[in-house]
């Protein structure tokens, strides 16, 4: 069965797409937690960071560089936060790896 994000990548479910290439897609989060909140998602399904393998190394790097590129394009000059929720304790809800990028307001530390 396809993951939610595979359905978005296949255009079976609509999403606001900010960027796409052969490796990943960046979409606006449907329930934004900051003025800017987008997700960078690999097209290859990796359930979560903890299940990434050595051969995913360049794919993982690509996700972070894409997060940085899209954040720059969206004008997040004062900073932004990247988050990867891995598993139950982190609050992961979609079992298809994604990097959250949140910006446009002051973030707090420690996170909840
Ligand atoms: P997680 O909780 O797994 O770290 O993050 C999943 C994210 O996916 C959440 O921030 C949630 O708002 C977002 N999300 C869930 N369903 C959809 C959807 O149908 N479209 C979009 N664009 N985002 C979604």
Short mmCIF file of C-alpha atoms and ligand atoms in Angstrom, two decimals, residues 4-5 8 13-16 27-33 37 39 41 83-87 90-96 98 100 102, ligand 1:
data_model
loop_
_atom_site.label_atom_id
_atom_site.label_comp_id
_atom_site.label_asym_id
_atom_site.label_seq_id
_atom_site.Cartn_x
_atom_site.Cartn_y
_atom_site.Cartn_z
CA UNK A 4 0.38 9.28 2.01
CA UNK A 5 3.45 10.99 0.60
CA UNK A 8 1.15 13.13 -3.15
CA UNK A 13 -3.64 13.60 -3.50
CA UNK A 14 -3.17 17.34 -4.07
CA UNK A 15 -0.47 19.33 -2.30
CA UNK A 16 1.23 22.68 -2.71
CA UNK A 27 5.54 20.50 -0.17
CA UNK A 28 3.78 22.87 2.16
CA UNK A 29 2.59 21.18 5.36
CA UNK A 30 -1.20 20.95 5.45
CA UNK A 31 -1.24 21.94 9.13
CA UNK A 32 1.50 24.56 9.43
CA UNK A 33 3.08 25.05 12.84
CA UNK A 37 6.30 25.07 7.28
CA UNK A 39 8.33 19.07 4.21
CA UNK A 41 10.38 14.04 1.23
CA UNK A 83 13.04 18.55 12.37
CA UNK A 84 12.89 14.82 11.66
CA UNK A 85 10.44 12.96 13.89
CA UNK A 86 11.64 9.38 14.27
CA UNK A 87 9.20 6.95 15.87
CA UNK A 90 9.09 11.85 18.54
CA UNK A 91 5.45 12.03 17.46
CA UNK A 92 6.00 10.63 13.98
CA UNK A 93 2.63 10.26 12.24
CA UNK A 94 3.53 9.50 8.60
CA UNK A 95 5.86 6.49 8.15
CA UNK A 96 7.67 7.95 5.13
CA UNK A 98 10.38 13.71 5.77
CA UNK A 100 10.21 19.47 8.44
CA UNK A 102 9.79 25.66 10.05
P1 LIG B 1 5.22 13.75 11.33
O1 LIG B 1 4.21 13.93 12.43
O2 LIG B 1 5.16 12.35 10.77
O3 LIG B 1 6.61 14.19 11.68
O4 LIG B 1 4.79 14.77 10.19
C1 LIG B 1 3.77 14.53 9.29
C2 LIG B 1 3.35 15.87 8.74
O5 LIG B 1 2.57 15.66 7.58
C3 LIG B 1 2.50 16.70 9.71
O6 LIG B 1 3.12 17.94 9.98
C4 LIG B 1 1.17 16.86 8.97
O7 LIG B 1 0.57 18.11 9.17
C5 LIG B 1 1.58 16.63 7.53
N1 LIG B 1 0.51 16.10 6.70
C6 LIG B 1 -0.35 15.11 7.04
N2 LIG B 1 -1.21 14.87 6.03
C7 LIG B 1 -0.87 15.74 5.03
C8 LIG B 1 -1.41 15.97 3.73
O8 LIG B 1 -2.35 15.33 3.26
N3 LIG B 1 -0.82 16.96 2.99
C9 LIG B 1 0.25 17.69 3.47
N4 LIG B 1 0.74 18.62 2.66
N5 LIG B 1 0.77 17.48 4.69
C10 LIG B 1 0.21 16.52 5.47
#
